[in-house]
Coordinates of C-alpha atoms in Angstrom, one line a residue:
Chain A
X1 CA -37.6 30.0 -16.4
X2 CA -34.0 29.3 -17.8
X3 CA -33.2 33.0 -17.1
X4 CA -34.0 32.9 -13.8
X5 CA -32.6 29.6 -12.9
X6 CA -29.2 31.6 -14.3
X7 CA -30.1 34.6 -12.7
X8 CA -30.0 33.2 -9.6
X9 CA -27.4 31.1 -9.7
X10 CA -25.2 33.7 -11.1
X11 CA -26.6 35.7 -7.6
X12 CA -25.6 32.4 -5.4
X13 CA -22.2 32.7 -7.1
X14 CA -21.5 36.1 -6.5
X15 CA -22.1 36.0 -3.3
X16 CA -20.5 33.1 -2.0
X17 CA -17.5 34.7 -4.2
X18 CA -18.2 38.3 -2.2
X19 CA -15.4 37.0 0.3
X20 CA -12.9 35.7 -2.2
X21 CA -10.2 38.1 -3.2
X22 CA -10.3 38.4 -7.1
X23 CA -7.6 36.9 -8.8
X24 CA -5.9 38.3 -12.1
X25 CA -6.5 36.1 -14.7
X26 CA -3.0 34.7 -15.0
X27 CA -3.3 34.1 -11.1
X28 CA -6.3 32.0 -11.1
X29 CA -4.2 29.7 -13.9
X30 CA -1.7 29.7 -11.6
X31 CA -3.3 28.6 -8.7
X32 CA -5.4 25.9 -10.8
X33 CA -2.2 24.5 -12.0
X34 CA -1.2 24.0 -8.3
X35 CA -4.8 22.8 -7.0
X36 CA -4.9 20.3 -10.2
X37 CA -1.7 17.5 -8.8
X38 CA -2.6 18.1 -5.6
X39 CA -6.1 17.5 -6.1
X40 CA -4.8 14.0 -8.4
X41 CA -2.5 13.3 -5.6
X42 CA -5.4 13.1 -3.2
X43 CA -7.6 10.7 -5.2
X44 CA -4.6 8.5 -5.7
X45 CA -4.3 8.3 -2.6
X46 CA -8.0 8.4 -1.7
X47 CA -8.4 5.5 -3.9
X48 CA -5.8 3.2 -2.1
X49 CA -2.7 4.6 -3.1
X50 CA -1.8 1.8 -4.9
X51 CA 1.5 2.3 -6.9
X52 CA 0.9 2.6 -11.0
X53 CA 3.7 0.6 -12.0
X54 CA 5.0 -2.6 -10.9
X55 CA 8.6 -1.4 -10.0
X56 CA 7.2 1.5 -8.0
X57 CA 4.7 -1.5 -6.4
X58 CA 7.9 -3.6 -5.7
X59 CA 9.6 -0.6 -4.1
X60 CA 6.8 0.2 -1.8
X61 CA 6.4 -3.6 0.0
X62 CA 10.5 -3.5 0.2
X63 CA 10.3 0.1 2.1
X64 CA 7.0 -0.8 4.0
X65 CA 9.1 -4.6 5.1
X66 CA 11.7 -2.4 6.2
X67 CA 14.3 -4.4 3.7
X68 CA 16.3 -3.2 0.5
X69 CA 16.5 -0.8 -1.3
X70 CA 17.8 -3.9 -3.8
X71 CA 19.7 -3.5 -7.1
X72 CA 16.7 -5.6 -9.4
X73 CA 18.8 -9.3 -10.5
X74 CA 15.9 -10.2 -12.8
X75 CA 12.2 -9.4 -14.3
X76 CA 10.0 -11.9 -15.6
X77 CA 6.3 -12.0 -16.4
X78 CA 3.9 -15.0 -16.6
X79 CA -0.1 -15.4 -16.9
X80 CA -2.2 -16.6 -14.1
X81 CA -3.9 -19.4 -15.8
X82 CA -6.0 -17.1 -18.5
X83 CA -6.5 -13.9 -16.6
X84 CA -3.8 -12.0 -14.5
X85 CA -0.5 -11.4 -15.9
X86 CA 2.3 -11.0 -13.0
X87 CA 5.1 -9.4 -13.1
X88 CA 7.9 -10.9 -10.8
X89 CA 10.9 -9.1 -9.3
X90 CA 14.0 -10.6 -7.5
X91 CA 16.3 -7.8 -5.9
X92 CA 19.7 -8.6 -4.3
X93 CA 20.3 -6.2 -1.0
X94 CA 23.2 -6.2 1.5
X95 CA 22.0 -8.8 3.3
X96 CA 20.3 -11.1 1.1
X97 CA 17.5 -10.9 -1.5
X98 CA 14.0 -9.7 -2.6
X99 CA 11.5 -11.0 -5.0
X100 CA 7.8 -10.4 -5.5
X101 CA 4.9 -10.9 -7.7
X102 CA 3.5 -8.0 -8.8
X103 CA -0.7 -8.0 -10.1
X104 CA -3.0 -5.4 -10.7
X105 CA -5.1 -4.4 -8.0
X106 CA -9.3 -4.3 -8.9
X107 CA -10.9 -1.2 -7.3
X108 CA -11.1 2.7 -8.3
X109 CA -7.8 3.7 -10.7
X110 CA -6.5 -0.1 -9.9
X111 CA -2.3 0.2 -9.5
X112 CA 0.0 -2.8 -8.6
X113 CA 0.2 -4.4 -5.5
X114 CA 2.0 -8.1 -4.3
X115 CA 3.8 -9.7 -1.2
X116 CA 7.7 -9.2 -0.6
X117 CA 9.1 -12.4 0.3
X118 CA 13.0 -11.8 2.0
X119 CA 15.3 -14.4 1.7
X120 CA 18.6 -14.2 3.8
X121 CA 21.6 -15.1 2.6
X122 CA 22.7 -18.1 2.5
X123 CA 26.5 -19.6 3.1
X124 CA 27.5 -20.7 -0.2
X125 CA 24.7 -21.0 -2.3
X126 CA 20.8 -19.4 -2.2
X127 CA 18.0 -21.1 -3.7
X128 CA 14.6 -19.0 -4.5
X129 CA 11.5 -20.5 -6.0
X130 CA 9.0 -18.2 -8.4
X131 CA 5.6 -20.1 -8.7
X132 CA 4.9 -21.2 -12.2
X133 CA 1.4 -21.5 -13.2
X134 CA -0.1 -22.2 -9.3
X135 CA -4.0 -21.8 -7.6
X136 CA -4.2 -23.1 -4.4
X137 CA -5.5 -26.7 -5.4
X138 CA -2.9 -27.0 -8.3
X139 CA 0.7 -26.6 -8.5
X140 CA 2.0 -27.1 -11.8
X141 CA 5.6 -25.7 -12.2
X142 CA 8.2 -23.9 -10.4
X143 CA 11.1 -21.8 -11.4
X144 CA 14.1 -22.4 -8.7
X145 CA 17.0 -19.6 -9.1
X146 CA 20.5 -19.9 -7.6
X147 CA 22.2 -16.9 -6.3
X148 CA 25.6 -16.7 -4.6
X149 CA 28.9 -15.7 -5.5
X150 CA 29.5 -18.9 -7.8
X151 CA 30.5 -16.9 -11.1
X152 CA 32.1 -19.5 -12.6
X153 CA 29.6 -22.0 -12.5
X154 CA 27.7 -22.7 -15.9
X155 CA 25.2 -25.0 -15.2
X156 CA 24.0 -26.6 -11.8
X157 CA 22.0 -29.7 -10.7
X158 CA 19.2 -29.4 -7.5
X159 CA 18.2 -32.3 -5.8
X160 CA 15.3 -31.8 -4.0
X161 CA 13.7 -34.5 -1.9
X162 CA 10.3 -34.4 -1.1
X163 CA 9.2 -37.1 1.9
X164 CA 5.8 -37.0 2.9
X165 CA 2.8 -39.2 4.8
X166 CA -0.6 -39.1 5.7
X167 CA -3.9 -39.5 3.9
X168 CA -5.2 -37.8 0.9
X169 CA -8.9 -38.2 0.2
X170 CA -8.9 -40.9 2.7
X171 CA -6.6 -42.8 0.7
X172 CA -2.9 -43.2 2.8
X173 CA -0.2 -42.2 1.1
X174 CA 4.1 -42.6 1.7
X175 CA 5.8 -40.0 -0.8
X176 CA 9.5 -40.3 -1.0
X177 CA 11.0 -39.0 -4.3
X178 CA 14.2 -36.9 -5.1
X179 CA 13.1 -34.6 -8.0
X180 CA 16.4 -33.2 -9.7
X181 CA 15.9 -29.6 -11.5
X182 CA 18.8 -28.7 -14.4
X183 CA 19.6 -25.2 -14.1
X184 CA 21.6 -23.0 -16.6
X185 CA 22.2 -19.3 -17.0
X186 CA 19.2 -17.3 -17.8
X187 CA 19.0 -13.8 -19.9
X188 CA 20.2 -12.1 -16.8
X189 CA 23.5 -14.6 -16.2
X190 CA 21.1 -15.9 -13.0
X191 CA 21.0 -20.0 -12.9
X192 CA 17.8 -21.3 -12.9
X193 CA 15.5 -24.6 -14.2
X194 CA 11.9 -25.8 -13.6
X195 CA 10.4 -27.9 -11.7
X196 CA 7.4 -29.6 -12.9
X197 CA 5.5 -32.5 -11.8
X198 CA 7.0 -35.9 -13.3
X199 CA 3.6 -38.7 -12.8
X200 CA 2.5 -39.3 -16.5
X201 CA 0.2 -41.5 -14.8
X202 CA -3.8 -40.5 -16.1
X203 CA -4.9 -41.6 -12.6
X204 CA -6.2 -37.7 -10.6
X205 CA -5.7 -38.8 -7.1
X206 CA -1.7 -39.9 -7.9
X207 CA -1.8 -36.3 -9.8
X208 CA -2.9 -34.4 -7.4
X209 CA -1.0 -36.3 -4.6
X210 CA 2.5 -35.1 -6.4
X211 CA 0.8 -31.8 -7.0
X212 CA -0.3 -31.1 -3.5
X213 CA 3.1 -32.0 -2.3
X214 CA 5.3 -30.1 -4.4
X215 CA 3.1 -27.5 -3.3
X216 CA 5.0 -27.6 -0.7
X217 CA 8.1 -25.6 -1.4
X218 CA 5.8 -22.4 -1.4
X219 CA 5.0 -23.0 2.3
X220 CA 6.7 -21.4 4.7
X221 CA 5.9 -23.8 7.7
X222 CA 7.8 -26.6 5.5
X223 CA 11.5 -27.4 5.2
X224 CA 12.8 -29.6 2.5
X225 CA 16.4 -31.1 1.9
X226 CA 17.9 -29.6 -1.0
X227 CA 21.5 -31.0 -2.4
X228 CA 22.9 -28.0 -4.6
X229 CA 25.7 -29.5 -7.5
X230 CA 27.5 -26.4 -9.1
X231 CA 29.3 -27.1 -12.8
X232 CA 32.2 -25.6 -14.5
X233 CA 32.5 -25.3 -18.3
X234 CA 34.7 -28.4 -18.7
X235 CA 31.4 -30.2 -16.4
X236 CA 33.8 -29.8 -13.3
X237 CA 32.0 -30.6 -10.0
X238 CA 32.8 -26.6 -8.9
X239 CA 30.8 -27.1 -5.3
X240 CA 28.5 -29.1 -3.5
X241 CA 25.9 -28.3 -0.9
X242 CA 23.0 -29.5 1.2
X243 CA 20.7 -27.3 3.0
X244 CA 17.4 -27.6 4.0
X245 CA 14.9 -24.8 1.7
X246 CA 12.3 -23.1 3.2
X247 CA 9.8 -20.5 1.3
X248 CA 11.0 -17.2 3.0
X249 CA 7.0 -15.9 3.6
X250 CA 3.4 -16.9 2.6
X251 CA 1.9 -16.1 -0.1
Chain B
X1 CA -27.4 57.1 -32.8
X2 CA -29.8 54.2 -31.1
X3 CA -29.7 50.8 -28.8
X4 CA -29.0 48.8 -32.3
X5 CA -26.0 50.7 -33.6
X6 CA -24.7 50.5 -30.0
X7 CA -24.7 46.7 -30.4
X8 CA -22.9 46.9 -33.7
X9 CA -20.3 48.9 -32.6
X10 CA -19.9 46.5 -29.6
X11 CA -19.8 43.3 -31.6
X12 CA -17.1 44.6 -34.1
X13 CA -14.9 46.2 -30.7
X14 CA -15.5 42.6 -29.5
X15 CA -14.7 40.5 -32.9
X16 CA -11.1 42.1 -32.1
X17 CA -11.0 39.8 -29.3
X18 CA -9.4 36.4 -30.1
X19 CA -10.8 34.5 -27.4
X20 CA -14.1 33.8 -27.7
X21 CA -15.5 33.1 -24.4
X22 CA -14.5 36.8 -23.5
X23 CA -16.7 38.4 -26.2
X24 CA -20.0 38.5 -24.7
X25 CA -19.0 40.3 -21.3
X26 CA -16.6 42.8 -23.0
X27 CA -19.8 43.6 -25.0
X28 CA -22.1 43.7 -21.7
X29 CA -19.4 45.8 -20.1
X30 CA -19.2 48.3 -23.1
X31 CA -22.7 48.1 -23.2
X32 CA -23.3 49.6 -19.5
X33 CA -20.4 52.3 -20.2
X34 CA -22.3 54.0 -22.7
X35 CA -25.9 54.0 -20.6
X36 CA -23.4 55.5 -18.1
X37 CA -22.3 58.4 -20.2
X38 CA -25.6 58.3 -22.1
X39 CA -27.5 58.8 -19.1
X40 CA -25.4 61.2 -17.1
X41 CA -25.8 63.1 -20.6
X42 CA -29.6 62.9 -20.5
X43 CA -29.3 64.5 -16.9
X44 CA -27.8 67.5 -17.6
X45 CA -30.7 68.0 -19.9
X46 CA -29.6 66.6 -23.2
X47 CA -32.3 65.0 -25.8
X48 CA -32.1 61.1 -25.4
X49 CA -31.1 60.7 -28.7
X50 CA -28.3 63.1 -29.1
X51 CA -26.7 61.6 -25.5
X52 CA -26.6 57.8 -27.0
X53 CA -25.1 59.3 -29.9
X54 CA -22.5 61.5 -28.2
X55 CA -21.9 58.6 -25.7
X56 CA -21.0 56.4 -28.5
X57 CA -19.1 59.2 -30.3
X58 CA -16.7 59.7 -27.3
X59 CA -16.1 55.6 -27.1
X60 CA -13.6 56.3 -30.0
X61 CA -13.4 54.5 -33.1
X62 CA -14.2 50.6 -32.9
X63 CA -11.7 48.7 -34.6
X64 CA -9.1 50.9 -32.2
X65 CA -10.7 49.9 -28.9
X66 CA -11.4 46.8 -30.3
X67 CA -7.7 45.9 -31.1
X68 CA -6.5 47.8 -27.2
X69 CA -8.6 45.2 -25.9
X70 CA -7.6 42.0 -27.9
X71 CA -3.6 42.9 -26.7
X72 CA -5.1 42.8 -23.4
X73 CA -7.0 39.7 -23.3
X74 CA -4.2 36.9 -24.6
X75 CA -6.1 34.0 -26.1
X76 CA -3.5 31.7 -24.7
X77 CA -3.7 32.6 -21.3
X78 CA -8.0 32.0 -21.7
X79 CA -7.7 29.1 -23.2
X80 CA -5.4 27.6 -20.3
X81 CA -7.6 29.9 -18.0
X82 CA -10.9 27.8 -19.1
X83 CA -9.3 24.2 -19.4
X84 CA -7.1 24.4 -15.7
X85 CA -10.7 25.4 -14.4
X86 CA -12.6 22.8 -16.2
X87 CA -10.1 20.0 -15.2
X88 CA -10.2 21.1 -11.6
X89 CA -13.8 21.1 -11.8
X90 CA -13.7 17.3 -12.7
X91 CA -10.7 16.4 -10.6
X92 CA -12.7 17.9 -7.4
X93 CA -15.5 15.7 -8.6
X94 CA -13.4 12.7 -8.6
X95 CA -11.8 13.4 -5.4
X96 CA -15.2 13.9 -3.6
X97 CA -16.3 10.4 -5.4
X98 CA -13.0 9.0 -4.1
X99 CA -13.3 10.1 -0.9
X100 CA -16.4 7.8 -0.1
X101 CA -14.3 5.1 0.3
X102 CA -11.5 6.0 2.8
X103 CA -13.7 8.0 5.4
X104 CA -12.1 4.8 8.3
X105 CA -8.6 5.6 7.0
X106 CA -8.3 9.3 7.7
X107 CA -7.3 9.7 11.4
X108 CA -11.0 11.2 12.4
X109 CA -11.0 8.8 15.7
X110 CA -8.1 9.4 18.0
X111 CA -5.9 6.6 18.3
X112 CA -6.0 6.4 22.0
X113 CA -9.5 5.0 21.8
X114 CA -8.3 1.7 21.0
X115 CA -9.6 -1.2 23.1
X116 CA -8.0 -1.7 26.5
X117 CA -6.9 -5.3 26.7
X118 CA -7.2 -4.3 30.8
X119 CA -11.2 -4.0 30.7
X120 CA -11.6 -6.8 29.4
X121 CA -9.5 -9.1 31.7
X122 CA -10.7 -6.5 34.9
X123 CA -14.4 -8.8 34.6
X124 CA -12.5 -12.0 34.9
X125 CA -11.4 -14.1 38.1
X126 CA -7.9 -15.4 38.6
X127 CA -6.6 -12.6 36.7
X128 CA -4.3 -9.8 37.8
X129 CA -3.7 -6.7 35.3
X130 CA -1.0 -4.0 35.5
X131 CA -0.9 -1.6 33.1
X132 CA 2.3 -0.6 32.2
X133 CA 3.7 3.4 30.3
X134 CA 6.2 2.5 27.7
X135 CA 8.8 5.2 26.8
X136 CA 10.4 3.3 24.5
X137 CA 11.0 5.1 21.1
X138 CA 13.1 4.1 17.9
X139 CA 13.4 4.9 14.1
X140 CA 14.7 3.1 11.4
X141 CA 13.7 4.1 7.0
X142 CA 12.3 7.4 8.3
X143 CA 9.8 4.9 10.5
X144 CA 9.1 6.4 13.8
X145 CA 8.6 3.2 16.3
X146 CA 6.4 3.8 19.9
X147 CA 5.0 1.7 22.0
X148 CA 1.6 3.6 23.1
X149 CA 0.1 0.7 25.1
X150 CA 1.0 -2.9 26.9
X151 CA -0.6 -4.2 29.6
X152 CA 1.0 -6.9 31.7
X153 CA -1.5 -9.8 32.3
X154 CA -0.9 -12.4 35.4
X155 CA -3.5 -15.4 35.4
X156 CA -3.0 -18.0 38.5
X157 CA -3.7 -21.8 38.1
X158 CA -7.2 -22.5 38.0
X159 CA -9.7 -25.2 37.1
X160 CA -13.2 -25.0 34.8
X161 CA -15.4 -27.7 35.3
X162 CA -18.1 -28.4 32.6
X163 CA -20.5 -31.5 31.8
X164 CA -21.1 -32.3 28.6
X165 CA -23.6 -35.2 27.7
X166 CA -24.3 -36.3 31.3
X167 CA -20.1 -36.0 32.4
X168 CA -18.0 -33.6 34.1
X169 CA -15.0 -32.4 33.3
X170 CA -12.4 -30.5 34.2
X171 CA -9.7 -28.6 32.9
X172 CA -6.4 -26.9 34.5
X173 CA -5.3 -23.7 33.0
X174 CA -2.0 -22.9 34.3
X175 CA -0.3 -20.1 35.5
X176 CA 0.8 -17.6 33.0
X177 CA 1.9 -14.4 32.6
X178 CA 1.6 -12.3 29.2
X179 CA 2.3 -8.9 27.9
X180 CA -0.4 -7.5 26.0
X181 CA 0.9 -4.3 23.8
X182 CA 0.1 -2.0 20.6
X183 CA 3.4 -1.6 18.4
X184 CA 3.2 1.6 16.3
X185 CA 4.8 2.8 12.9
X186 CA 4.3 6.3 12.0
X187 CA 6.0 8.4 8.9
X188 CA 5.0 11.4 7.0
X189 CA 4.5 9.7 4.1
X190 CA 1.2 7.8 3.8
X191 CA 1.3 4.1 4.0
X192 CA -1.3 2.8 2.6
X193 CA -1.3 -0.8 3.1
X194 CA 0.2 -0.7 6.6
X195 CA 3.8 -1.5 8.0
X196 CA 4.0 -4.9 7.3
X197 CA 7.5 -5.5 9.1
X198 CA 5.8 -6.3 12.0
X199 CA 5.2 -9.6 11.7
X200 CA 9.0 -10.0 11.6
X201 CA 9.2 -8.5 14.8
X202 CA 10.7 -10.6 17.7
X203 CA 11.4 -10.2 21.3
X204 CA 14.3 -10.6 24.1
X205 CA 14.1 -9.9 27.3
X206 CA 16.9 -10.3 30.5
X207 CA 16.6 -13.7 31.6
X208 CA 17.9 -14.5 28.0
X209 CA 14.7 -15.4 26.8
X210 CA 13.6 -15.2 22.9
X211 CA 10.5 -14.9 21.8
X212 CA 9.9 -15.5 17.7
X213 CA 8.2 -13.9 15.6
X214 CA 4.9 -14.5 13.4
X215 CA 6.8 -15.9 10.5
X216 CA 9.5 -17.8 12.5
X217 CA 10.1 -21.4 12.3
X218 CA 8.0 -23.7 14.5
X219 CA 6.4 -20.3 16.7
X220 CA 2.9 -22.1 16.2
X221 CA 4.7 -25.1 18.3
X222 CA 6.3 -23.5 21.1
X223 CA 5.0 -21.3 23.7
X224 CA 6.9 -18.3 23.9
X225 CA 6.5 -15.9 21.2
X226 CA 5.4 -12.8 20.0
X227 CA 2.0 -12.7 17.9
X228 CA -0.3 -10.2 16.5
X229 CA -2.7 -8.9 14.1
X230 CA -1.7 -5.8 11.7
X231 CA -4.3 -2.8 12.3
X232 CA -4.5 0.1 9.8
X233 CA -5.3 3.0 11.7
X234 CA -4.6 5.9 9.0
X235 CA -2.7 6.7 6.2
X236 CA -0.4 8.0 8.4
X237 CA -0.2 5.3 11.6
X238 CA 0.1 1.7 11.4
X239 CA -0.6 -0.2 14.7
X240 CA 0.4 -3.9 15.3
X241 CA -2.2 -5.3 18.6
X242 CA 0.5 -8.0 19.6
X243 CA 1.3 -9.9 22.7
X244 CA 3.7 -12.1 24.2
X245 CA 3.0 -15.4 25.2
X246 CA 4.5 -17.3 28.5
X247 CA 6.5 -14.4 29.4
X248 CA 9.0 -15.0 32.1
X249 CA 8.1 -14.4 35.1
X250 CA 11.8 -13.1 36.2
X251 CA 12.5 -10.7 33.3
X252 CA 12.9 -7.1 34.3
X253 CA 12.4 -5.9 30.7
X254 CA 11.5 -7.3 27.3
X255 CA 12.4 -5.9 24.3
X256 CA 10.7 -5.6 20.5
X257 CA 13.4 -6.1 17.2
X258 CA 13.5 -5.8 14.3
X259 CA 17.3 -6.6 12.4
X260 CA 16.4 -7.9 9.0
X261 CA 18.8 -6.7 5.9
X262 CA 20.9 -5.0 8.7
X263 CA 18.5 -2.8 10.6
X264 CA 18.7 -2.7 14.2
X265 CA 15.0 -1.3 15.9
X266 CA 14.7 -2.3 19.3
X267 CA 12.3 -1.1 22.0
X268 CA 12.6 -2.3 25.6
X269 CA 9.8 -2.0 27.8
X270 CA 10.7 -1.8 31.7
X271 CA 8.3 -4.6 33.0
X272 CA 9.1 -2.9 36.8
X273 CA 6.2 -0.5 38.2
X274 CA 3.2 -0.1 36.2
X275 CA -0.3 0.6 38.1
X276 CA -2.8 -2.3 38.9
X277 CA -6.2 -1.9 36.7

C-alpha cells in the first residue's frame, strides 16, 4: 500500500515536473535562496506588515503622516498598568516635533504599531505631554517636556490651569486649580517633570473628578492656559511665557 | 557474478559519497547501468551469468568510481540543496496560511467600483447632482495624490413635516451646496495601514474661503470644513471618501492641502462644467 501511495506520487511529481526545465543542483540552491526572502517578505506583509521594531514602527506612521524624517530627542519606555510595555519616541523635524507610543501589535508575527502625534513649533517655548500610567477612565500621571532653543535654562516651572464645570455623576462640579509641574534636565539634556494628581482626599468621586479633568491635556478638542517660567543656574528668571496647550492628535 | 554482488559493489561506490541523501539513487542509477550492459550482453547471445559478470567487470573498480563520484556530488552544496528546499517548503506553507487573511487588501476589485455618492442622491427630491472629472494631480514623499471622483451636490430649501405622538412638526433644511470627493494616495511601496495624512488635509477655494480639516480646532462647530473617513483599498492605494461642507456657492475652484513640516500638496478642482447625473 505504502509503495504504491509513493509510486504514485512519485508519477504525479514527475509529471507535473515534465514542463519544468531541470535545474543543476547549484541552480535550484540558487533560486531557493531567492524564492526564501521573497517568500518572508510576502507573509510579512500578508500578515499586516507591521514593522518588527519600534523605531522602524515610529518611522513608518512619520512617512505615512507625511511629517519628518526627525533626528530622535528622546526614548523612554513605561508599562501599561501590568501588561503592555510602550515604547515612546519624541523626534524633532524642521518644522516642529514628533512623538509616539509604540506597542506590540496582537495578530499573526505581531510587530509594532502606535499613533504619530505632530506638534508645530511653537514661538519661544514647546510643551509636549507623554501619558503616564493612563486607561480611558483613569489618568494618573503625565510627563510634560519643553523643547525650544532655551539652552541655557536648567530648570523650568509650568503652570497649568485647569477650569472646568458641569456635572459628574450627577453631582455639579466648579474646578479651578493651577497645577505647577518642576521640570529639570532629563538623560537626554530635554526639560521635563510630572504631573500627577494632587487630592489626598480618600473620597472616589473628588478622585476621579481631578482625574477625569486632567485627562484633559490628552484631548485634542481642549485648550488649557499654560504659563512657561524658564531658570538659569544662578535661579535667574531666563523667560516667561503663556500659551494656551493643546494635545496635537487623539489618541 | 549475480544481483547480490551487484548491490555490494554499488553500496561500497556509494559509501564514497559524503552526502547521504544521494546514496540511494546513485546506487539505483548504477544499478540500471549494469542491466543495461548486462542485458544488451545477454542479446547478443551471451549466458546470463557471464553478462552480469562482464557488465560489472567493465564498471571498473569500486572504490575508483566511487571516489569520481563523491568529487562530484559536494556534501556542502546537498546539504544547503536539502535545507533551502525544506525552508521554502515551510515558508510557502506560511505564506498560503497568511494569505487567508488579506484576500480584501489585494487590489482584486477595481477601484473604480466604489460607490457613487450621485446614485444615491439621484432618488432624492430637492436635490441637484453634477458630477464633476478632476485632473488634478500632485506628489509629495514619493506619494502620488489624484482625485478620481467628486460629485458636486446642490440641495434647495425644503421642509419635512412629521407627527410624533399626536403633533406635527416641521423642519427647514436649508439650502446647501457640498462637494462630495474620493482623495487618493498611491506609492510603490505597500502601505499597510493607510495614508493617514489625510485627516490633516484642508481646503481653499477662490472666494477666500477655508475649509479645516478633521483635526482642526473647533471644525465640529463650524460649518465649512472638510471631513472624511480613511478607506484602505490595497496595499498599494489608500482612498480618503471626504466632502466639503457649505461650500460656497461663488467659488470657481476649491482646492485640497496638505503643508505640514513644510510640504506643500495641493489639488484644485475646477468646480466649472461637470455633467448633471
Amino acid at each position: 500500500m505504502r509503495e504504491k501511495l509513493r509510486a504514485r506520487w512519485d508519477s504525479l511529481v514527475q509529471k507535473l515536473s515534465r514542463r519544468i526545465p531541470r535545474l543543476s543542483r547549484a541552480w535550484r540552491v540558487v533560486r531557493n535562496l531567492l524564492c526564501i526572502p521573497l517568500t518572508v517578505y510576502l507573509i510579512w506583509l500578508f500578515a499586516g506588515g507591521n514593522p518588527l521594531s519600534p523605531q522602524w514602527a515610529f518611522r513608518r506612521e512619520e512617512t505615512l503622516d507625511m511629517v519628518g524624517p526627525s533626528e530622535i530627542l528622546c526614548e523612554a519606555r513605561y508599562r501599561y498598568y501590568y501588561s503592555t510595555d510602550y515604547i515612546w519616541f519624541l523626534g524633532e523635524t524642521e518644522g516642529g516635533y514628533t512623538s509616539m507610543s509604540c506597542s506590540r501589535s496582537g495578530g499573526f508575527l505581531g510587530g509594532w504599531s502606535g499613533q504619530l502625534a505632530y506638534w508645530p513649533r511653537g514661538e519661544e517655548v514647546t510643551m509636549v505631554v507623554r501619558e503616564g500610567t493612563v486607561n480611558q477612565d483613569v489618568y494618573e500621571a503625565a510627563w510634560v517636556y519643553l523643547l525650544g532653543d532655551a539652552s541655557d535654562a536648567v530648570r523650568a516651572e509650568v503652570d497649568i490651569h485647569f477650569q472646568q464645570s458641569g456635572h459628574l455623576n450627577d453631582r455639579p462640579y466648579d474646578f479651578d486649580r493651577v497645577y505647577t509641574v518642576e521640570c529639570t534636565r532629563n538623560e537626554e539634556g530635554i526639560l521635563c517633570g510630572l504631573l500627577a494628581p494632587t487630592d489626598q482626599s480618600e473620597d472616589l468621586w473628588t478622585a476621579t473628578l481631578e482625574e477625569s479633568v486632567l485627562a484633559d491635556l490628552f484631548h485634542y478638542r481642549y485648550k488649557v492656559p499654560v504659563t512657561v517660567r524658564l531658570y538659569g543656574e544662578k535661579d535667574e528668571l531666563l523667560l516667561q511665557t503663556s500659551f494656551e496647550y493643546r494635545c496635537a492628535d487623539p489618541e | 557474478m549475480d544481483n547480490i554482488s551487484w548491490g555490494s559493489w554499488t553500496r561500497r561506490v556509494s559509501a564514497h559519497i559524503k552526502f547521504k541523501p544521494d546514496r540511494l539513487p546513485v546506487e539505483e542509477e548504477l544499478l540500471a547501468h549494469l542491466e543495461d550492459n548486462a542485458e544488451t550482453l545477454m542479446k547478443g547471445g551471451m549466458p546470463c551469468r557471464d553478462a552480469e559478470a562482464q557488465a560489472l567487470a567493465a564498471m571498473g573498480d569500486a572504490d575508483e568510481v566511487g571516489r569520481a563520484l563523491a568529487a562530484v556530488h559536494k556534501p556542502w552544496l546537498g546539504y544547503l540543496w536539502l535545507w533551502s528546499r525544506r525552508v521554502l517548503i515551510l515558508c510557502i506553507v506560511v505564506l498560503l496560511f497568511s494569505a487567508f487573511g488579506v484576500a480584501g487588501r489585494l487590489p482584486l476589485v477595481p477601484l473604480e467600483q466604489d460607490p457613487d455618492v450621485a446614485e444615491w442622491y439621484e432618488e432624492k427630491e430637492h436635490y441637484t447632482v453634477t458630477r464633476i472629472s478632476p485632473k488634478c494631480r500632485d506628489e509629495s514623499d514619493g506619494f502620488t495624490f489624484t482625485v478620481p471622483q467628486a460629485q458636486l451636490v446642490h440641495n434647495e430649501t425644503y421642509h419635512i413635516v412629521y407627527e410624533s405622538e399626536g403633533k406635527t412638526y416641521t423642519d427647514t433644511v436649508e439650502e446647501n451646496y457640498s462637494i462630495y470627493l474620493i482623495l487618493e494616495a498611491s506609492r510603490w511601496l505597500p502601505m499597510a495601514d493607510g495614508f493617514s495624512a489625510f485627516r490633516h488635509f484642508y481646503a481653499v477655494d477662490d472666494q477666500g474661503n477655508r475649509y479645516p480639516g478633521f483635526f482642526e480646532e473647533n471644525n465640529e462647530n463650524v460649518g465649512k470644513c472638510l471631513v472624511g473617513n480613511q478607506q484602505q483599498s490595497d496595499l498599494w492605494h489608500s482612498r480618503y471618501d471626504a466632502w466639503i461642507r457649505e461650500l460656497d456657492p461663488e467659488a470657481k475652484w476649491v482646492e485640497l492641502c496638505y503643508d505640514r513640516d513644510g510640504r506643500d500638496v495641493r489639488l484644485r478642482i475646477d468646480l466649472t462644467g461637470g455633467e448633471g447625473a
